Tab-separated table of C-alpha atoms in Angstrom:
chain	number	residue	atom	x	y	z
A	1	LEU	CA	0.016	-0.042	-0.128
A	2	ASP	CA	2.790	2.310	0.887
A	3	LYS	CA	4.439	1.830	-2.383
A	4	SER	CA	0.932	2.013	-4.393
A	5	LYS	CA	0.257	5.440	-2.403
A	6	GLU	CA	3.687	6.765	-3.578
A	7	PHE	CA	3.284	5.802	-6.952
A	8	TYR	CA	-0.124	7.451	-7.210
A	9	GLU	CA	1.108	10.312	-5.209
A	10	LYS	CA	3.730	10.950	-7.993
A	11	ASN	CA	1.362	10.377	-10.990
A	12	LYS	CA	-2.317	11.229	-10.222
A	13	SER	CA	-2.305	14.245	-12.441
A	14	GLU	CA	-2.134	11.858	-15.234
A	15	SER	CA	-4.107	8.951	-13.837
A	16	ILE	CA	-7.135	7.888	-15.365
A	17	ILE	CA	-8.018	5.210	-12.706
A	18	VAL	CA	-10.747	7.215	-10.503
A	19	TYR	CA	-11.339	6.834	-6.921
A	20	VAL	CA	-7.630	5.487	-6.245
A	21	ASP	CA	-7.003	7.777	-3.428
A	22	TYR	CA	-10.147	6.605	-1.337
A	23	GLN	CA	-9.523	2.723	-2.200
A	24	ILE	CA	-6.064	3.283	-0.742
A	25	GLU	CA	-7.326	4.928	2.646
A	26	ARG	CA	-9.947	2.468	2.986
A	27	LEU	CA	-7.389	-0.703	2.450
A	28	TYR	CA	-5.041	1.171	5.033
A	29	GLY	CA	-7.924	1.144	7.376
A	30	ASP	CA	-8.696	-2.421	6.883
A	31	VAL	CA	-5.072	-3.455	6.963
A	32	TYR	CA	-4.429	-1.518	10.436
A	33	TYR	CA	-7.999	-3.240	11.943
A	34	LYS	CA	-6.836	-6.639	11.197
A	35	ILE	CA	-3.502	-6.250	12.981
A	36	GLY	CA	-5.145	-4.487	15.828
A	37	GLU	CA	-4.184	-1.036	15.066
A	38	PHE	CA	-7.673	0.578	15.767
A	39	PHE	CA	-6.739	4.124	16.238
A	40	GLU	CA	-4.850	4.179	12.942
A	41	ALA	CA	-7.955	2.447	11.297
A	42	VAL	CA	-10.387	5.110	12.581
A	43	GLU	CA	-7.979	7.816	11.158
A	44	HIS	CA	-7.687	5.968	7.420
A	45	HIS	CA	-11.508	5.129	7.423
A	46	LYS	CA	-12.337	8.730	8.287
A	47	ALA	CA	-10.168	9.788	5.360
A	48	ALA	CA	-11.720	7.291	3.289
A	49	ILE	CA	-15.478	8.676	3.805
A	50	ASN	CA	-14.226	12.624	3.237
A	51	ILE	CA	-12.872	11.487	-0.175
A	52	ALA	CA	-15.449	9.440	-1.004
A	53	LYS	CA	-18.054	12.473	-0.371
A	54	LYS	CA	-15.978	14.478	-3.128
A	55	TYR	CA	-16.910	11.932	-5.453
A	56	ARG	CA	-19.872	9.869	-5.011
A	57	PRO	CA	-21.629	9.339	-1.218
A	58	LYS	CA	-22.669	5.891	-1.831
A	59	TYR	CA	-18.883	4.911	-1.669
A	60	ALA	CA	-18.775	6.109	1.599
A	61	ILE	CA	-20.914	3.317	2.865
A	62	GLN	CA	-18.265	0.860	2.830
A	63	ALA	CA	-15.872	3.149	4.909
A	64	TYR	CA	-18.740	3.840	7.370
A	65	GLU	CA	-19.236	0.171	8.282
A	66	SER	CA	-15.653	-0.024	8.757
A	67	LEU	CA	-15.762	2.892	10.815
A	68	ALA	CA	-18.065	1.939	13.200
A	69	LYS	CA	-16.590	-1.420	13.584
A	70	ASP	CA	-13.358	0.248	14.513
A	71	TYR	CA	-15.181	2.173	17.020
A	72	GLU	CA	-16.684	-0.938	18.607
A	73	ALA	CA	-13.119	-2.815	18.836
A	74	LEU	CA	-12.204	0.281	20.847
A	75	GLU	CA	-15.439	-0.133	23.007
A	76	ASP	CA	-15.966	3.657	22.071
A	77	TYR	CA	-19.654	2.602	21.589
A	78	LYS	CA	-21.006	6.542	21.727
A	79	ASN	CA	-19.039	7.126	18.565
A	80	ALA	CA	-20.130	3.731	16.978
A	81	TYR	CA	-23.695	4.657	17.374
A	82	GLU	CA	-22.991	8.058	15.862
A	83	VAL	CA	-21.465	6.624	12.974
A	84	ILE	CA	-24.354	4.127	12.878
A	85	ASN	CA	-26.604	7.001	12.513
A	86	GLU	CA	-24.498	8.659	9.687
A	87	PHE	CA	-24.143	5.510	8.184
A	88	LYS	CA	-28.384	5.326	8.142
A	89	LYS	CA	-28.643	8.601	6.809
A	90	LEU	CA	-26.266	8.640	4.104
A	91	VAL	CA	-27.846	5.258	2.827
A	92	ILE	CA	-31.344	6.628	3.011
A	93	ASN	CA	-29.578	9.618	0.801
A	94	VAL	CA	-28.369	7.181	-1.396
A	95	GLU	CA	-31.545	5.319	-2.049
A	96	ASN	CA	-33.232	8.702	-2.594
A	97	LEU	CA	-30.710	10.120	-5.118
A	98	ASN	CA	-30.932	6.808	-6.727
A	99	LEU	CA	-34.774	7.286	-6.947
A	100	ILE	CA	-34.449	10.671	-8.325
A	101	THR	CA	-31.773	9.933	-10.828
A	102	LYS	CA	-33.800	7.089	-11.791
A	103	TYR	CA	-36.811	9.301	-12.251
A	104	ASN	CA	-35.025	12.158	-13.920
A	105	ASN	CA	-33.602	9.422	-16.501
A	106	VAL	CA	-36.928	8.105	-17.231
A	107	GLN	CA	-38.439	11.561	-17.514
A	108	LYS	CA	-35.622	12.457	-20.184
A	109	SER	CA	-36.162	9.322	-22.122
A	110	TYR	CA	-40.007	10.238	-22.030
A	111	GLU	CA	-39.238	13.849	-23.320
A	112	GLU	CA	-36.971	12.489	-25.874
A	113	LEU	CA	-39.488	9.658	-27.157
A	114	LYS	CA	-42.205	12.815	-27.155
A	115	ARG	CA	-39.847	15.071	-29.192
A	116	GLU	CA	-39.263	12.065	-31.688
A	117	GLU	CA	-42.931	11.238	-31.961
A	118	ARG	CA	-43.675	14.939	-32.433
A	119	GLU	CA	-40.865	15.337	-35.076
A	120	ARG	CA	-42.258	12.004	-36.676
A	121	GLU	CA	-45.611	13.346	-37.088
A	122	GLU	CA	-44.665	16.419	-38.156
A	123	PHE	CA	-42.369	14.654	-41.116
A	124	PHE	CA	-45.175	12.561	-42.253
A	125	ALA	CA	-47.730	15.362	-42.093
A	126	ASN	CA	-45.026	17.257	-44.389
A	127	LEU	CA	-44.406	14.499	-46.441
A	128	SER	CA	-47.923	13.635	-47.172
A	129	HIS	CA	-47.879	17.519	-48.256
A	130	GLU	CA	-44.850	17.437	-50.331
A	131	LEU	CA	-46.206	14.250	-52.182
A	132	LYS	CA	-49.823	15.428	-52.637
A	133	THR	CA	-48.577	18.763	-54.171
A	134	PRO	CA	-47.032	16.922	-57.020
A	135	ILE	CA	-49.417	14.523	-57.775
A	136	ASN	CA	-52.138	17.308	-57.809
A	137	ILE	CA	-50.329	19.081	-60.504
A	138	ILE	CA	-49.989	15.938	-62.472
A	139	TYR	CA	-53.519	14.895	-62.240
A	140	SER	CA	-54.570	18.280	-63.426
A	141	SER	CA	-52.698	18.380	-65.940
A	142	ILE	CA	-53.725	14.771	-67.389
A	143	GLN	CA	-57.459	16.277	-67.025
A	144	LEU	CA	-56.712	19.112	-68.856
A	145	MET	CA	-55.269	16.933	-71.325
A	146	ASN	CA	-58.210	14.723	-71.821
A	147	ILE	CA	-60.347	17.701	-72.583
A	148	PHE	CA	-58.328	18.265	-75.464
A	149	LYS	CA	-57.614	14.630	-76.588
A	150	ASP	CA	-60.668	14.411	-79.028
A	151	LYS	CA	-59.446	17.583	-80.784
A	152	SER	CA	-57.223	17.998	-83.835
A	153	ASP	CA	-53.897	16.463	-83.473
A	154	ARG	CA	-52.420	20.097	-83.655
A	155	SER	CA	-54.164	21.330	-80.712
A	156	PHE	CA	-53.705	18.316	-78.640
A	157	LYS	CA	-50.171	18.820	-79.340
A	158	GLU	CA	-49.915	22.347	-78.502
A	159	TYR	CA	-51.680	21.672	-75.247
A	160	TYR	CA	-49.610	18.552	-74.481
A	161	LEU	CA	-46.455	20.688	-74.946
A	162	LYS	CA	-47.512	23.090	-72.771
A	163	HIS	CA	-48.188	20.706	-69.727
A	164	GLU	CA	-45.434	18.021	-70.511
A	165	LYS	CA	-42.926	20.152	-68.661
A	166	SER	CA	-44.844	20.711	-65.521
A	167	VAL	CA	-45.683	16.768	-65.548
A	168	ARG	CA	-42.134	15.575	-65.914
A	169	ILE	CA	-40.704	18.270	-63.317
A	170	ASN	CA	-43.235	17.045	-60.667
A	171	CYS	CA	-42.569	13.587	-61.709
A	172	LEU	CA	-38.953	14.196	-61.063
A	173	ARG	CA	-39.695	15.738	-57.644
A	174	MET	CA	-42.012	12.817	-56.424
A	175	LEU	CA	-38.897	10.485	-57.632
A	176	LYS	CA	-36.388	12.389	-55.515
A	177	ILE	CA	-38.531	12.571	-52.327
A	178	VAL	CA	-39.164	8.791	-52.483
A	179	GLN	CA	-35.338	7.905	-53.660
A	180	ASN	CA	-34.316	10.232	-50.664
A	181	MET	CA	-36.473	8.149	-48.410
A	182	ILE	CA	-35.313	4.950	-49.642
A	183	ASP	CA	-31.652	6.062	-48.925
A	184	MET	CA	-31.952	7.291	-45.787
A	185	ASN	CA	-33.754	4.073	-44.809
A	186	ARG	CA	-31.401	2.151	-46.098
A	187	ILE	CA	-28.366	4.026	-44.360
A	188	ASP	CA	-30.360	3.803	-41.063
A	189	CYS	CA	-30.445	0.066	-41.369
A	190	GLY	CA	-26.879	-0.495	-42.168
A	191	ALA	CA	-27.910	-1.859	-45.462
A	192	VAL	CA	-26.054	0.435	-47.720
A	193	GLN	CA	-22.894	-0.623	-49.662
A	194	ALA	CA	-20.546	1.864	-51.127
A	195	LYS	CA	-19.598	0.631	-54.693
A	196	PHE	CA	-16.132	2.409	-54.739
A	197	GLY	CA	-13.893	2.964	-58.052
A	198	ASN	CA	-11.533	5.371	-59.214
A	199	TYR	CA	-13.406	8.101	-61.175
A	200	ASN	CA	-12.609	11.913	-62.095
A	201	LEU	CA	-14.417	13.741	-59.808
A	202	VAL	CA	-14.636	16.753	-61.698
A	203	SER	CA	-16.253	15.523	-64.590
A	204	LEU	CA	-18.949	13.385	-62.146
A	205	VAL	CA	-19.587	17.043	-60.368
A	206	GLU	CA	-19.972	18.878	-63.850
A	207	GLU	CA	-22.377	16.315	-65.081
A	208	VAL	CA	-24.458	16.422	-62.404
A	209	THR	CA	-24.603	20.225	-62.292
A	210	MET	CA	-25.539	20.254	-66.262
A	211	SER	CA	-28.380	17.885	-65.633
A	212	VAL	CA	-30.245	20.353	-63.759
A	213	LEU	CA	-29.923	22.973	-66.023
A	214	SER	CA	-33.314	22.587	-67.591
A	215	SER	CA	-34.971	22.741	-64.336
A	216	VAL	CA	-33.945	26.376	-63.587
A	217	GLU	CA	-35.199	27.904	-66.632
A	218	VAL	CA	-38.395	29.165	-65.181
A	219	LYS	CA	-36.496	30.916	-62.545
A	220	ASN	CA	-33.807	32.253	-65.138
A	221	ILE	CA	-31.354	31.085	-62.505
A	222	ASN	CA	-27.658	30.937	-63.774
A	223	ILE	CA	-25.578	27.754	-62.305
A	224	ILE	CA	-22.047	28.295	-62.733
A	225	PHE	CA	-19.577	25.429	-62.893
A	226	ASP	CA	-15.915	26.260	-61.940
A	227	THR	CA	-12.372	24.586	-61.495
A	228	GLU	CA	-8.971	24.668	-61.789
A	229	GLU	CA	-8.224	21.211	-62.129
A	230	GLU	CA	-9.045	19.469	-65.494
A	231	GLU	CA	-9.033	15.879	-63.678
A	232	MET	CA	-9.025	14.687	-59.842
A	233	ILE	CA	-9.126	10.803	-59.800
A	234	VAL	CA	-10.885	9.612	-56.711
A	235	LYS	CA	-11.965	6.415	-54.960
A	236	CYS	CA	-15.604	7.206	-54.466
A	237	ASP	CA	-19.188	5.921	-55.302
A	238	PRO	CA	-20.738	7.566	-58.625
A	239	TYR	CA	-23.967	7.117	-57.450
A	240	MET	CA	-23.599	8.565	-54.080
A	241	ILE	CA	-21.818	11.495	-55.460
A	242	GLU	CA	-24.523	12.153	-57.663
A	243	ARG	CA	-27.073	12.080	-54.683
A	244	ILE	CA	-25.161	14.513	-52.912
A	245	ILE	CA	-24.757	17.028	-55.660
A	246	LEU	CA	-28.632	16.587	-56.842
A	247	ASN	CA	-29.479	17.391	-52.907
A	248	LEU	CA	-27.180	20.124	-52.426
A	249	LEU	CA	-28.180	21.915	-56.064
A	250	SER	CA	-31.954	21.233	-55.266
A	251	ASN	CA	-31.562	23.064	-51.811
A	252	ALA	CA	-29.602	25.921	-53.745
A	253	ILE	CA	-32.143	26.349	-56.367
A	254	LYS	CA	-35.136	25.780	-53.961
A	255	PHE	CA	-34.047	28.966	-51.922
A	256	SER	CA	-32.596	31.302	-54.955
A	257	GLU	CA	-34.580	33.847	-55.963
A	258	LYS	CA	-35.374	34.769	-59.748
A	259	ASP	CA	-32.421	35.703	-61.566
A	260	GLY	CA	-30.113	34.307	-58.999
A	261	ASN	CA	-26.539	32.725	-59.217
A	262	ILE	CA	-25.452	29.444	-58.126
A	263	TYR	CA	-21.952	28.504	-57.731
A	264	VAL	CA	-20.580	24.979	-58.075
A	265	ASN	CA	-16.731	24.832	-57.230
A	266	VAL	CA	-14.356	21.656	-56.887
A	267	ARG	CA	-10.820	22.340	-55.935
A	268	ASN	CA	-7.810	20.630	-54.323
A	269	ILE	CA	-7.012	21.494	-50.730
A	270	ASN	CA	-4.025	19.618	-49.038
A	271	LYS	CA	-5.391	16.238	-48.872
A	272	TYR	CA	-8.954	16.931	-49.312
A	273	ILE	CA	-10.910	17.725	-52.340
A	274	GLU	CA	-13.573	20.471	-51.550
A	275	ILE	CA	-16.877	20.804	-53.605
A	276	SER	CA	-18.839	24.019	-52.832
A	277	VAL	CA	-22.283	24.563	-53.852
A	278	SER	CA	-22.852	28.456	-53.040
A	279	ASP	CA	-26.176	30.384	-53.916
A	280	GLU	CA	-27.207	33.862	-53.251
A	281	GLY	CA	-30.630	33.140	-51.348
A	282	ILE	CA	-31.803	33.794	-48.208
A	283	GLY	CA	-29.101	32.200	-46.075
A	284	ILE	CA	-29.395	30.104	-43.031
A	285	PRO	CA	-30.049	31.857	-39.421
A	286	ASN	CA	-27.459	31.165	-36.926
A	287	ASN	CA	-29.285	29.198	-34.638
A	288	MET	CA	-30.131	26.865	-37.131
A	289	LYS	CA	-26.935	26.103	-38.699
A	290	LYS	CA	-25.553	23.272	-36.296
A	291	ASN	CA	-29.269	21.590	-36.788
A	292	ILE	CA	-29.765	21.694	-40.581
A	293	PHE	CA	-27.742	18.100	-41.107
A	294	ASN	CA	-30.060	16.472	-38.791
A	295	LYS	CA	-32.776	14.393	-39.764
A	296	LEU	CA	-36.230	16.023	-40.406
A	297	THR	CA	-35.003	19.245	-39.574
A	298	GLN	CA	-36.622	22.427	-41.693
A	299	ILE	CA	-36.114	26.146	-41.063
A	300	ASP	CA	-39.517	26.827	-41.668
A	301	LYS	CA	-41.857	23.609	-40.774
A	302	SER	CA	-45.321	25.597	-41.659
A	303	PHE	CA	-47.418	23.975	-44.724
A	304	ASN	CA	-47.752	27.533	-46.303
A	305	ARG	CA	-44.041	28.390	-46.285
A	306	LYS	CA	-42.761	29.841	-49.637
A	307	ASN	CA	-40.342	26.831	-50.244
A	308	GLU	CA	-41.249	23.016	-50.279
A	309	GLY	CA	-38.878	20.299	-48.722
A	310	SER	CA	-39.386	17.021	-47.037
A	311	GLY	CA	-36.102	17.606	-44.279
A	312	ILE	CA	-34.099	14.761	-45.071
A	313	GLY	CA	-32.233	15.834	-48.245
A	314	LEU	CA	-29.139	17.347	-46.157
A	315	SER	CA	-29.176	14.474	-43.657
A	316	LEU	CA	-28.933	12.074	-46.387
A	317	VAL	CA	-25.957	14.073	-47.935
A	318	LYS	CA	-23.954	14.061	-44.476
A	319	SER	CA	-24.539	10.487	-44.360
A	320	LEU	CA	-23.299	9.851	-47.809
A	321	VAL	CA	-20.377	12.273	-47.376
A	322	GLY	CA	-19.268	10.293	-44.245
A	323	ILE	CA	-19.409	7.238	-45.908
A	324	HIS	CA	-16.775	8.503	-48.164
A	325	GLY	CA	-14.654	9.648	-44.833
A	326	GLY	CA	-15.305	13.079	-45.737
A	327	TYR	CA	-17.263	16.163	-43.662
A	328	ILE	CA	-19.786	18.696	-44.741
A	329	GLU	CA	-20.277	22.088	-43.214
A	330	VAL	CA	-22.356	25.184	-43.692
A	331	GLU	CA	-21.118	28.905	-44.383
A	332	SER	CA	-23.830	31.439	-44.288
A	333	VAL	CA	-24.843	34.860	-43.619
């Protein structure tokens, strides 16, 4: 014990073993009790109690029991009686503390479940709204086309061409929502297996960026792709890269005003390749920056909000980026 105490005193600032000083003092007391040095035993068991009170009271219970035996051995029954009373109070306090702790844990779990259930209800209500809107647009377009189906081929073709784009865009919108849900569910279930290969990341990002140009014609948004590198061969899953860029671009388009600009940049920074998607939209409030990559999080959850969204796109992006050993962050004013 002397050697243990000496070693502990020299190394306690670096020690990762907790309650060592308490254990040493308690064992000193036990040893002195066994060899009949009861006064020494009293001092060490008292020291153990005082140390235990700094940590967790329940650790003092054993030392209190030992101290009562020390006093009994000294035939000091008055102190033994007082120690036993202190011991009983401590046991009651520890039991109460345990009950309070259990209650607090249950309460926290209950509040967390309530929060998750509330978020789930909001998510499914919002998702129903998200799917219902494009379905209504598609159905309305088909009904209008039906009115013209018995007209001349020219009249029908003109009406078809007028509404075909709206139908196509809303089909793609629904497809994106469903695909995001499927991908997120597969990630949550651990069923996603990345199909890595060596690909030119510049080409992958550029192809995806160019593929959305037709969808921004209505808002007259300019999408500008820029890079100083012609080729960056990287180990990646091309499908996942496509999902990442599409979701980020979709977000940028959604929150951009008419005639705005969206910039997609790929550059080499030290050991990382940085892909940035920036826009001139409304920005993100400071209090939401740390939450936007959480599942089901939206800045505006109301049904009459200006911009649509299911609240899983950025969460999915974060998961897919993580699978590639990367990280995602937001900068906004």
